[in-house]
Short mmCIF file of C-alpha atoms in Angstrom, two decimals:
data_model
loop_
_atom_site.label_atom_id
_atom_site.label_comp_id
_atom_site.label_asym_id
_atom_site.label_seq_id
_atom_site.Cartn_x
_atom_site.Cartn_y
_atom_site.Cartn_z
CA MET A 410 94.24 130.25 106.63
CA THR A 411 90.70 130.13 106.50
CA SER A 412 88.55 131.48 103.47
CA THR A 413 86.93 134.14 105.66
CA ARG A 414 90.09 135.57 106.74
CA ARG A 415 91.43 135.66 103.15
CA GLU A 416 88.61 137.32 101.94
CA HIS A 417 88.54 140.05 104.64
CA ALA A 418 92.46 140.39 104.28
CA ARG A 419 91.70 141.12 100.69
CA ASP A 420 89.17 143.41 100.63
CA GLN A 421 90.97 145.56 103.39
CA ALA A 422 94.18 145.28 101.08
CA VAL A 423 91.85 146.52 97.88
CA ARG A 424 90.43 149.68 99.91
CA ALA A 425 93.78 150.41 101.34
CA ALA A 426 95.45 150.16 97.81
CA VAL A 427 92.82 152.76 96.35
CA GLU A 428 93.10 154.84 99.31
CA GLN A 429 96.96 155.04 99.39
CA GLY A 430 97.04 155.74 95.55
CA LEU A 431 98.88 152.39 94.80
CA LEU A 432 95.97 151.86 92.27
CA SER A 433 95.18 155.11 90.46
CA ALA A 434 94.15 156.50 86.94
CA ALA A 435 98.29 156.97 86.42
CA GLU A 436 98.94 153.66 87.55
CA PRO A 437 95.98 151.39 86.77
CA VAL A 438 96.98 147.96 87.42
CA VAL A 439 98.72 146.59 90.25
CA ALA A 440 99.31 143.20 92.04
CA LEU A 441 99.42 142.24 95.68
CA LEU A 442 100.40 139.66 97.93
CA ASP A 443 99.38 138.85 101.11
CA THR A 444 102.76 138.30 103.23
CA ALA A 445 100.78 136.54 106.03
CA GLY A 446 99.11 133.79 103.79
CA ILE A 447 102.36 133.21 102.32
CA ARG A 448 103.92 132.52 105.65
CA ALA A 449 101.08 130.20 106.69
CA SER A 450 101.28 128.37 103.73
CA ALA A 451 105.24 127.55 104.03
CA ALA A 452 104.24 126.47 107.89
CA ALA A 453 101.43 124.37 106.69
CA LEU A 454 103.42 122.74 104.46
CA THR A 455 106.23 122.20 106.66
CA SER A 456 103.86 120.97 109.42
CA ALA A 457 101.95 118.26 106.93
CA PHE A 458 105.09 116.15 106.34
CA ALA A 459 106.35 116.70 109.66
CA ALA A 460 103.26 114.74 110.64
CA VAL A 461 104.09 111.87 108.48
CA THR A 462 108.02 111.33 108.46
CA ASP A 463 110.70 112.17 111.17
CA ALA A 464 113.32 111.77 108.16
CA PRO A 465 114.71 115.46 106.65
CA VAL A 466 112.75 117.16 104.53
CA LEU A 467 113.84 119.90 101.95
CA HIS A 468 110.79 121.75 100.76
CA ALA A 469 112.53 123.46 97.81
CA PHE A 470 109.83 126.17 96.51
CA ALA A 471 109.89 126.02 92.50
CA VAL A 472 111.00 129.12 91.59
CA LYS A 473 109.30 129.20 88.31
CA ALA A 474 105.92 129.67 90.08
CA CYS A 475 107.03 133.24 91.51
CA PRO A 476 110.32 134.40 90.47
CA LEU A 477 110.53 137.75 92.77
CA VAL A 478 113.58 137.93 94.97
CA PRO A 479 111.19 139.27 97.92
CA VAL A 480 109.54 136.06 97.73
CA LEU A 481 112.00 133.91 97.66
CA ARG A 482 113.64 135.56 100.55
CA LEU A 483 110.45 135.53 102.65
CA LEU A 484 110.11 131.63 102.12
CA HIS A 485 113.86 131.09 102.43
CA GLU A 486 113.39 132.93 106.18
CA ALA A 487 110.10 130.66 106.44
CA GLY A 488 112.56 127.68 106.26
CA LEU A 489 112.14 126.69 102.40
CA GLY A 490 114.41 126.36 99.75
CA VAL A 491 114.36 126.51 96.07
CA GLU A 492 114.03 124.43 92.90
CA VAL A 493 115.50 126.34 89.56
CA ALA A 494 115.18 125.40 85.98
CA SER A 495 117.56 127.66 84.43
CA PRO A 496 120.79 130.14 84.76
CA GLY A 497 118.02 132.84 85.87
CA GLU A 498 116.24 131.20 88.22
CA LEU A 499 119.40 130.31 90.04
CA ALA A 500 120.45 133.98 89.88
CA LEU A 501 117.55 135.09 91.53
CA ALA A 502 117.87 132.48 94.30
CA ARG A 503 121.09 133.55 94.92
CA ALA A 504 120.20 137.21 95.08
CA ALA A 505 117.44 136.18 97.94
CA GLY A 506 120.27 134.55 99.62
CA VAL A 507 119.32 130.89 99.23
CA PRO A 508 122.21 129.03 99.88
CA PRO A 509 123.55 126.31 97.68
CA ALA A 510 122.99 123.45 99.97
CA ARG A 511 118.89 124.38 100.09
CA THR A 512 118.83 124.61 96.21
CA VAL A 513 117.82 121.84 93.63
CA LEU A 514 118.87 122.33 90.01
CA ASP A 515 116.19 120.72 87.58
CA SER A 516 115.68 121.02 83.80
CA PRO A 517 115.54 119.23 80.63
CA ALA A 518 117.96 121.40 78.76
CA LYS A 519 121.16 122.11 81.19
CA THR A 520 124.40 123.18 79.27
CA PRO A 521 127.79 121.99 80.42
CA ALA A 522 128.51 125.59 81.99
CA GLU A 523 125.26 125.22 84.10
CA LEU A 524 126.20 121.96 85.21
CA ARG A 525 129.58 122.79 86.20
CA GLN A 526 128.53 125.85 88.12
CA ALA A 527 125.94 123.56 89.99
CA LEU A 528 128.87 121.20 90.80
CA ALA A 529 131.19 123.76 91.90
CA LEU A 530 128.51 125.40 94.10
CA GLY A 531 127.47 121.90 95.69
CA ILE A 532 123.78 122.53 94.32
CA ALA A 533 121.72 119.19 94.19
CA VAL A 534 121.41 118.12 90.69
CA ASN A 535 118.83 115.82 89.07
CA ALA A 536 120.17 114.67 85.70
CA ASP A 537 117.09 114.42 83.26
CA ASN A 538 118.41 111.58 81.13
CA LEU A 539 121.23 109.21 80.59
CA GLN A 540 122.89 111.73 77.79
CA GLU A 541 123.10 114.16 80.74
CA LEU A 542 124.16 111.87 82.95
CA ALA A 543 127.55 110.72 80.72
CA ARG A 544 128.31 114.30 80.92
CA ILE A 545 128.23 114.68 84.36
CA ASP A 546 130.22 111.63 84.77
CA ALA A 547 132.89 113.62 82.93
CA LEU A 548 132.49 116.67 85.16
CA VAL A 549 132.76 114.54 88.12
CA ALA A 550 135.88 112.81 87.17
CA SER A 551 137.39 116.38 86.45
CA ALA A 552 136.75 117.98 89.92
CA PRO A 553 135.68 116.77 93.05
CA THR A 554 131.96 117.98 94.15
CA ALA A 555 129.73 118.32 96.93
CA SER A 556 126.65 118.54 95.09
CA PRO A 557 123.88 115.50 96.00
CA LEU A 558 123.20 113.70 92.50
CA GLY A 559 120.38 112.10 91.03
CA VAL A 560 118.19 110.92 87.90
CA ARG A 561 114.67 112.03 87.04
CA VAL A 562 112.60 109.23 86.00
CA ASN A 563 109.03 109.24 84.08
CA PRO A 564 106.86 106.57 85.80
CA GLN A 565 104.42 107.11 82.87
CA VAL A 566 101.60 106.79 85.10
CA GLY A 567 99.34 108.92 82.60
CA ALA A 568 97.99 112.44 82.32
CA GLY A 569 95.62 114.60 84.01
CA THR A 570 93.10 116.95 82.56
CA ILE A 571 95.58 119.64 81.39
CA GLY A 572 97.81 118.10 78.86
CA ALA A 573 100.72 120.59 79.09
CA LEU A 574 101.12 120.43 82.78
CA SER A 575 100.91 115.92 82.50
CA THR A 576 104.76 115.42 82.88
CA ALA A 577 104.56 111.32 83.25
CA THR A 578 102.55 110.60 80.17
CA ALA A 579 104.00 107.76 77.83
CA THR A 580 105.93 110.38 75.53
CA SER A 581 106.84 113.27 78.26
CA LYS A 582 109.89 115.06 77.28
CA PHE A 583 110.96 114.87 80.75
CA GLY A 584 113.11 112.08 82.44
CA VAL A 585 113.77 108.72 81.96
CA ALA A 586 110.86 106.73 80.71
CA LEU A 587 110.81 103.83 83.01
CA ARG A 588 108.14 101.45 81.05
CA ASP A 589 110.20 101.98 77.63
CA ALA A 590 111.75 98.91 76.67
CA GLY A 591 114.93 98.02 78.56
CA ALA A 592 114.86 101.94 80.39
CA ARG A 593 114.42 100.66 83.86
CA GLU A 594 117.35 98.15 83.56
CA ALA A 595 119.30 100.71 82.08
CA VAL A 596 118.31 103.22 85.20
CA VAL A 597 119.45 100.41 87.71
CA GLN A 598 122.70 99.75 86.02
CA ALA A 599 123.47 103.47 85.93
CA TYR A 600 123.19 103.89 89.58
CA LEU A 601 125.16 100.43 90.29
CA ASP A 602 127.74 101.62 88.00
CA ARG A 603 128.12 105.19 89.87
CA PRO A 604 127.90 104.48 93.78
CA TRP A 605 127.65 108.74 94.19
CA LEU A 606 124.36 108.79 92.72
CA THR A 607 122.20 108.91 96.08
CA ARG A 608 119.27 110.58 94.67
CA LEU A 609 116.24 109.64 92.91
CA HIS A 610 113.49 112.16 91.54
CA THR A 611 110.16 112.19 90.07
CA HIS A 612 107.32 114.63 89.30
CA THR A 613 103.83 113.69 87.63
CA GLY A 614 102.38 117.15 87.02
CA SER A 615 100.34 119.61 88.50
CA GLN A 616 97.35 121.42 87.79
CA GLY A 617 94.53 119.31 86.69
CA ILE A 618 96.48 116.10 87.91
CA PRO A 619 94.35 113.98 90.28
CA LEU A 620 96.01 113.25 93.87
CA ALA A 621 95.83 109.65 93.28
CA LEU A 622 97.93 109.91 90.07
CA MET A 623 100.45 111.90 91.76
CA ALA A 624 100.72 109.50 94.76
CA GLN A 625 100.85 106.54 92.03
CA GLY A 626 104.11 108.19 90.43
CA VAL A 627 106.00 108.79 93.85
CA ARG A 628 105.26 105.12 94.79
CA GLU A 629 106.69 103.96 91.40
CA ALA A 630 109.78 106.27 92.13
CA TYR A 631 109.94 104.64 95.97
CA GLU A 632 109.57 101.15 94.16
CA LEU A 633 112.54 102.04 91.97
CA ALA A 634 114.57 103.35 95.13
CA GLU A 635 114.13 99.93 96.58
CA GLU A 636 115.28 97.85 93.99
CA ILE A 637 118.45 99.60 93.32
CA ASN A 638 118.93 99.69 97.14
CA THR A 639 118.44 96.04 97.06
CA LYS A 640 120.97 95.02 94.13
CA ALA A 641 123.43 97.65 95.32
CA GLY A 642 123.26 95.39 98.76
CA ARG A 643 123.02 99.14 100.62
CA GLN A 644 121.10 102.11 100.86
CA GLN A 645 122.80 104.03 97.92
CA ILE A 646 119.57 106.14 97.28
CA ASP A 647 119.17 108.15 100.59
CA THR A 648 116.91 110.96 99.11
CA VAL A 649 113.87 110.77 97.16
CA ASP A 650 112.86 114.11 95.10
CA ILE A 651 108.91 113.53 95.01
CA GLY A 652 108.50 116.93 93.00
CA GLY A 653 105.61 119.12 93.91
CA GLY A 654 102.46 119.72 91.92
CA LEU A 655 99.64 120.18 94.39
CA PRO A 656 96.57 121.83 92.36
CA VAL A 657 94.74 124.68 93.16
CA ASN A 658 91.46 125.59 93.81
CA PHE A 659 90.33 128.15 91.47
CA ALA A 660 86.70 128.40 92.21
CA SER A 661 86.25 129.82 95.46
CA ASP A 662 88.53 130.92 98.77
CA GLU A 663 88.43 127.32 99.84
CA GLU A 664 92.00 125.94 100.06
CA THR A 665 91.63 122.61 98.87
CA PRO A 666 93.46 120.37 98.49
CA THR A 667 95.68 120.81 101.46
CA HIS A 668 99.32 119.73 101.96
CA ALA A 669 98.17 117.72 104.71
CA GLU A 670 95.66 115.69 102.61
CA TYR A 671 98.36 114.91 100.29
CA ALA A 672 101.00 113.81 102.60
CA ALA A 673 98.41 111.50 104.39
CA LEU A 674 97.69 110.07 100.97
CA LEU A 675 101.30 109.60 100.23
CA ALA A 676 101.98 107.89 103.36
CA ALA A 677 99.39 105.59 102.97
CA THR A 678 100.13 104.84 99.08
CA ALA A 679 104.07 104.63 99.92
CA PRO A 680 104.41 104.15 103.64
CA GLY A 681 107.96 102.67 103.12
CA LEU A 682 108.95 106.02 101.91
CA PHE A 683 107.94 107.65 105.00
CA ASP A 684 109.24 105.10 107.49
CA GLY A 685 112.31 107.47 108.30
CA ARG A 686 114.88 105.56 105.80
CA TYR A 687 114.59 108.24 103.13
CA ALA A 688 115.20 111.91 103.11
CA LEU A 689 112.54 113.76 100.88
CA VAL A 690 112.46 116.88 98.82
CA THR A 691 109.62 118.66 97.64
CA GLU A 692 109.24 121.10 94.77
CA PHE A 693 105.70 122.75 95.38
CA GLY A 694 105.25 125.95 93.64
CA ARG A 695 101.62 127.32 92.77
CA SER A 696 100.03 125.60 95.91
CA LEU A 697 102.31 127.75 98.28
CA LEU A 698 101.47 130.88 96.48
CA ALA A 699 98.58 130.84 94.25
CA LYS A 700 96.00 131.90 96.92
CA HIS A 701 98.01 135.03 98.13
CA GLY A 702 97.97 137.03 95.13
CA THR A 703 95.63 139.37 93.68
CA VAL A 704 95.65 141.38 90.40
CA LEU A 705 93.66 144.85 90.73
CA ALA A 706 92.86 146.91 87.93
CA ARG A 707 90.79 150.13 86.92
CA VAL A 708 87.78 149.93 84.74
CA GLU A 709 88.54 152.26 81.67
CA TYR A 710 85.31 152.14 79.83
CA THR A 711 81.91 150.06 79.64
CA LYS A 712 80.00 149.20 76.72
CA THR A 713 77.39 146.67 75.23
CA SER A 714 78.14 144.74 72.67
CA GLY A 715 75.55 142.18 70.82
CA GLY A 716 73.44 142.76 74.36
CA ARG A 717 76.53 141.56 76.63
CA PRO A 718 77.73 144.25 78.70
CA ILE A 719 81.49 144.44 78.35
CA ALA A 720 83.97 146.22 81.08
CA VAL A 721 87.33 147.40 79.56
CA THR A 722 90.10 147.16 82.50
CA HIS A 723 93.71 147.46 82.22
CA ALA A 724 94.35 143.83 83.36
CA GLY A 725 94.69 141.16 80.24
CA VAL A 726 96.84 139.01 78.69
CA GLN A 727 99.98 141.18 80.21
CA VAL A 728 99.26 139.74 83.57
CA ALA A 729 97.09 136.59 82.71
CA THR A 730 98.75 134.67 79.76
CA ARG A 731 97.20 131.42 80.52
CA THR A 732 93.75 132.51 81.15
CA VAL A 733 93.65 134.45 78.00
CA TYR A 734 94.79 131.76 75.84
CA ALA A 735 93.54 128.64 77.62
CA PRO A 736 90.41 130.12 79.39
CA GLU A 737 88.90 126.57 79.49
CA SER A 738 91.74 125.06 81.58
CA TRP A 739 92.41 128.38 83.62
CA PRO A 740 89.49 129.99 84.42
CA LEU A 741 89.49 132.90 87.04
CA ARG A 742 87.10 134.45 89.25
CA ILE A 743 86.37 138.31 89.14
CA LEU A 744 85.57 139.99 92.23
CA ALA A 745 83.66 143.84 91.60
CA TYR A 746 84.66 146.78 93.67
CA ASP A 747 83.85 150.64 93.50
CA SER A 748 85.82 153.31 92.49
CA GLU A 749 86.88 153.65 96.42
CA GLY A 750 87.59 150.09 96.72
CA ARG A 751 84.43 148.66 98.61
CA PRO A 752 82.86 145.29 97.31
CA ARG A 753 80.25 146.62 94.84
CA THR A 754 76.62 145.49 95.45
CA GLY A 755 73.83 144.90 93.17
CA GLU A 756 71.99 142.54 91.16
CA PRO A 757 74.46 139.95 89.39
CA LEU A 758 74.26 140.58 85.98
CA VAL A 759 76.27 138.49 83.05
CA GLN A 760 79.01 140.47 81.27
CA ASP A 761 82.82 140.17 80.09
CA VAL A 762 85.76 141.81 81.32
CA ALA A 763 88.33 142.51 78.99
CA GLY A 764 91.94 143.51 78.96
CA PRO A 765 93.68 146.37 76.93
CA ALA A 766 95.65 144.42 74.48
CA CYS A 767 94.61 144.62 70.69
CA PHE A 768 93.10 141.05 69.98
CA ALA A 769 89.73 140.18 70.42
CA GLY A 770 90.81 137.52 72.71
CA ASP A 771 92.30 139.51 75.39
CA LEU A 772 89.47 138.63 78.21
CA LEU A 773 89.81 137.80 81.73
CA CYS A 774 86.40 136.08 81.59
CA THR A 775 83.37 135.64 79.48
CA GLY A 776 79.80 135.54 80.84
CA GLN A 777 80.55 135.97 84.54
CA ALA A 778 77.66 137.48 86.90
CA LEU A 779 78.84 140.33 88.56
CA PRO A 780 77.17 143.57 89.80
CA LEU A 781 77.30 145.79 86.82
CA LEU A 782 80.80 147.53 86.27
CA ARG A 783 81.17 150.97 85.94
CA PRO A 784 84.04 153.32 84.51
CA GLY A 785 86.32 153.87 87.57
CA ASP A 786 85.22 150.80 89.21
CA VAL A 787 87.92 148.25 90.50
CA VAL A 788 88.00 144.61 89.61
CA ALA A 789 89.97 142.20 91.79
CA VAL A 790 91.46 138.82 90.18
CA PRO A 791 92.37 136.69 93.10
CA ASP A 792 94.38 133.25 93.21
CA THR A 793 97.20 134.94 91.08
CA GLY A 794 99.96 134.60 93.11
CA ALA A 795 101.58 131.91 91.03
CA TYR A 796 102.43 131.99 87.31
CA TYR A 797 100.44 135.28 86.67
CA PHE A 798 101.50 138.87 87.18
CA ALA A 799 105.31 137.57 87.93
CA HIS A 800 105.75 136.53 84.48
CA HIS A 801 104.85 139.41 82.44
CA TYR A 802 103.97 138.98 78.41
CA ALA A 803 104.99 142.02 76.72
CA TYR A 804 102.18 142.38 74.21
CA ASN A 805 101.72 145.71 72.86
CA SER A 806 104.57 146.68 75.14
CA LEU A 807 102.33 146.83 77.96
CA PRO A 808 104.53 147.63 81.24
CA ARG A 809 105.07 145.30 84.23
CA PRO A 810 103.01 146.28 87.13
CA ALA A 811 104.16 147.13 90.29
CA VAL A 812 103.83 144.13 92.83
CA HIS A 813 103.45 145.02 96.49
CA GLY A 814 103.52 143.17 99.74
CA PHE A 815 100.89 143.70 102.31
CA THR A 816 100.14 142.77 105.74
CA PRO A 817 97.55 144.03 108.41
CA THR A 818 98.79 146.86 110.97
CA ASP A 819 97.99 146.82 115.03
CA ALA A 820 95.88 149.55 114.33
CA GLY A 821 93.53 147.77 111.93
CA GLY A 822 94.82 149.16 108.74
CA VAL A 823 97.29 147.65 106.04
CA ALA A 824 100.86 148.58 105.54
CA PHE A 825 102.31 147.66 101.80
CA THR A 826 105.78 147.08 100.68
CA THR A 827 106.81 147.30 97.10
CA VAL A 828 108.39 143.90 96.02
CA ARG A 829 108.95 145.04 92.33
CA ARG A 830 108.14 148.45 91.02
CA ALA A 831 106.37 149.43 87.99
CA GLN A 832 108.16 148.98 84.48
CA THR A 833 109.00 152.31 83.37
CA LEU A 834 108.21 153.57 79.79
CA ASP A 835 112.28 154.14 79.29
CA GLU A 836 113.04 150.58 80.57
CA ILE A 837 110.85 149.19 77.73
CA VAL A 838 112.56 151.43 75.23
CA ALA A 839 115.70 150.28 76.71
CA GLU A 840 115.00 146.62 76.50
CA SER A 841 113.75 147.08 72.83
CA GLY A 842 117.05 148.31 71.46
CA GLY A 843 116.65 151.71 72.08
CA GLU A 844 119.97 152.69 72.82
CA ARG A 845 121.03 151.45 68.92
CA PRO A 846 118.04 153.19 66.70
CA ASP A 847 120.05 153.05 63.68
CA ALA A 848 121.35 149.82 64.02
CA LEU A 849 119.70 148.26 60.75
CA VAL A 850 120.25 151.44 58.77
CA ARG A 851 123.44 152.60 58.94
CA GLN A 852 126.24 151.20 56.91
CA PRO A 853 128.41 148.44 58.24
CA LEU A 854 131.71 149.73 58.93
CA ARG A 855 133.32 146.44 57.46
CA GLU A 856 132.34 143.67 55.29
CA SER A 857 131.08 140.51 57.48
CA VAL A 858 133.81 137.99 57.30
CA PRO A 859 132.71 134.04 58.44
CA GLY A 860 134.31 133.72 61.99
CA ALA A 861 135.17 137.39 62.78
CA PRO A 862 133.37 139.05 65.60
CA MET A 863 130.43 141.32 65.02
CA GLU A 864 130.48 144.92 65.68
CA PRO A 865 129.51 145.58 69.14
#
């Protein structure tokens, strides 16, 4: 999808959202998803890997990037599977109709119940550590399973520019650290002792990780797979899960890097992994969804402080948590529209765009040059389709915004469909203990006894 097409589709959607009342004084913040754009990204990913290998590839979308059931169903219909990392994410995937055979479970803290459920369903499981592998030993011995099983390894190749998203550092909490003393030998022996271990998993990180570092991590995993297969005297490992992590360009509408560029780099860095002997699993998330989501918010007030114009809007920390708390790592663009949803024109003026939460740091941007915003205008925050509005942060008990998918119509307009409706005030009260307001002030029915069940 070209940046021109993306910009045109977004402009049309903003105008239509205002005209159709999706964004209004009564509902001053909404989120939009470009359905055609999501389909195009899924197709581009599939094509990118089909161009470098004839082996089967399961593209398992990382549910954490956009945990919305209709999005998971759309991607499933586009041929993708899912990667889940919690019981909640698995429940979302199952609600979307994704079959167990196209589901992968990753997590550094799987409980016995989670593992038991996954093995019973036949979901692929990547053990994060050797203690977890011992737990799986007992479960496999007690009941047969169709689950493909593997181990996650940390190649310890280094960090990118965002430490919190760098998962292949010397002290990362994820996987078995291959360069620690004796660790590689222990992993190899674990496979030789368990003929049913047929997968190997690695993931170097995501935003801020250079492609070359990601490719180096994949090559390390491939070399380990070759070592294990050689010592086993057969191809015991038949599938390598290379994780995801393709970074996203937040500076413009250009989609760079692309999945095709990354696939080509991988094939050049570890050619043996793509010669048809190994099936592959990928776990991309942000790179599939980010460019296709936009937050819209009405400007409620404008003011000047210290000579700096400030536009106060209804979108802030509740929908852009990472940007508000770590703006240097997660800067976002702001686009200005007038009250009718048309791109605002005028001489750019440096100004801040603030959110509604009651703390000084609730800012979508500082010092960004925009046409001067006015009350009633609309700001659009592009590139927010992953890890933004789908991950609500309930500061000040601000409600979750509605999410709408949009597609162009044959008549040149825009059609919307609701992905998630806006949260109501009654729902906020209910999830905050509203059904038991006297729970802490009434007299207990009986004295607490150790081991006795608590009052419901």
